[in-house]
Tab-separated table of C-alpha atoms in Angstrom:
chain	number	residue	atom	x	y	z
A	1	MET	CA	-12.226	26.405	6.597
A	2	ASP	CA	-12.222	30.078	6.482
A	3	THR	CA	-9.191	31.795	4.923
A	4	PHE	CA	-6.501	33.004	7.120
A	5	PRO	CA	-6.855	37.025	6.575
A	6	ASP	CA	-4.220	39.639	6.084
A	7	LEU	CA	-2.986	40.319	9.545
A	8	GLY	CA	-1.459	43.606	8.017
A	9	SER	CA	-4.695	44.653	7.361
A	10	LEU	CA	-6.230	44.388	10.723
A	11	ASP	CA	-6.207	46.845	13.645
A	12	ASP	CA	-5.665	45.971	17.057
A	13	THR	CA	-9.147	45.598	18.009
A	14	GLU	CA	-9.880	43.190	15.149
A	15	LEU	CA	-6.900	41.023	15.989
A	16	LYS	CA	-7.845	40.693	19.642
A	17	LYS	CA	-11.400	39.869	18.563
A	18	LEU	CA	-9.715	37.162	16.138
A	19	ILE	CA	-7.534	35.845	18.659
A	20	LYS	CA	-10.595	35.604	21.287
A	21	GLU	CA	-12.822	33.927	18.209
A	22	LEU	CA	-9.930	30.843	17.737
A	23	THR	CA	-9.272	30.295	21.482
A	24	ASP	CA	-12.965	30.017	21.864
A	25	GLU	CA	-13.301	27.679	19.160
A	26	GLU	CA	-10.234	25.673	20.235
A	27	THR	CA	-11.631	25.408	23.606
A	28	GLU	CA	-14.700	23.950	22.180
A	29	VAL	CA	-12.917	21.487	20.186
A	30	SER	CA	-10.645	20.652	23.109
A	31	TYR	CA	-13.817	19.756	24.976
A	32	LYS	CA	-15.420	17.709	22.183
A	33	ARG	CA	-12.409	15.917	22.301
A	34	ARG	CA	-12.186	15.020	25.729
A	35	ILE	CA	-15.951	13.665	25.584
A	36	LEU	CA	-14.861	11.439	22.579
A	37	HIS	CA	-11.979	10.130	24.761
A	38	GLY	CA	-14.132	9.375	27.479
A	39	LYS	CA	-16.670	7.520	25.477
A	40	ILE	CA	-14.063	5.506	23.786
A	41	ASP	CA	-12.386	4.707	27.272
A	42	ILE	CA	-16.059	3.407	28.166
A	43	LEU	CA	-16.272	1.342	24.942
A	44	ARG	CA	-13.064	-0.507	25.371
A	45	ALA	CA	-13.820	-1.003	28.963
A	46	GLU	CA	-17.320	-2.710	27.891
A	47	LEU	CA	-15.160	-4.813	25.080
A	48	VAL	CA	-12.733	-5.785	27.854
A	49	ASN	CA	-15.201	-7.295	29.902
A	50	ARG	CA	-17.233	-8.914	27.221
A	51	LEU	CA	-13.984	-10.752	26.312
A	52	ARG	CA	-13.065	-11.534	29.779
A	53	HIS	CA	-16.702	-12.911	30.166
A	54	LYS	CA	-16.306	-15.025	27.242
A	55	HIS	CA	-12.935	-16.197	28.293
A	56	ASP	CA	-14.375	-17.414	31.834
A	57	GLY	CA	-17.194	-18.879	29.756
A	58	GLY	CA	-14.552	-21.490	28.139
A	59	GLU	CA	-14.749	-19.439	24.976
A	60	ALA	CA	-11.588	-18.311	23.179
A	61	PRO	CA	-10.509	-14.788	24.218
A	62	VAL	CA	-10.244	-13.063	20.496
A	63	ILE	CA	-12.027	-10.551	19.082
A	64	THR	CA	-13.678	-11.831	16.317
A	65	GLY	CA	-15.589	-10.153	13.308
A	66	ALA	CA	-18.728	-10.236	15.482
A	67	ASP	CA	-16.915	-8.262	18.023
A	68	VAL	CA	-15.713	-5.478	15.771
A	69	LYS	CA	-19.365	-5.057	14.150
A	70	GLN	CA	-21.008	-4.938	17.831
A	71	LEU	CA	-18.421	-1.852	18.681
A	72	SER	CA	-19.020	-0.626	15.531
A	73	ASP	CA	-22.618	-0.372	15.699
A	74	ILE	CA	-22.338	0.903	19.289
A	75	LEU	CA	-20.108	3.799	17.953
A	76	ALA	CA	-22.837	4.510	15.179
A	77	ASN	CA	-25.569	4.802	18.011
A	78	ARG	CA	-26.992	1.400	16.587
A	79	GLN	CA	-27.833	-0.170	19.641
A	80	THR	CA	-27.877	-4.200	19.738
A	81	THR	CA	-29.481	-6.115	22.367
A	82	VAL	CA	-26.449	-7.943	24.214
A	83	SER	CA	-27.236	-11.085	26.197
A	84	GLY	CA	-24.846	-13.242	27.830
A	85	ASP	CA	-26.656	-16.385	26.337
A	86	ALA	CA	-26.448	-14.699	22.747
A	87	GLU	CA	-24.120	-15.410	20.057
């Protein structure tokens, strides 16, 4: 992170430019945060669906170490093949 400038040494034009740059950066970070939240929501919904499927199939509806590993792989973009019969 850049050091914060001495505000007293900035003229009005420089101060307005700095405000615009930081506002633009904040907008970009907010956009990325919204995208991440959307991805997290999708992943959580997928995990709930999988756990519901396991429960409907007679398996215990708990999150296992394998579930956590699979979710970690998805988050790390290491796509694994998932089949209803596997495990």
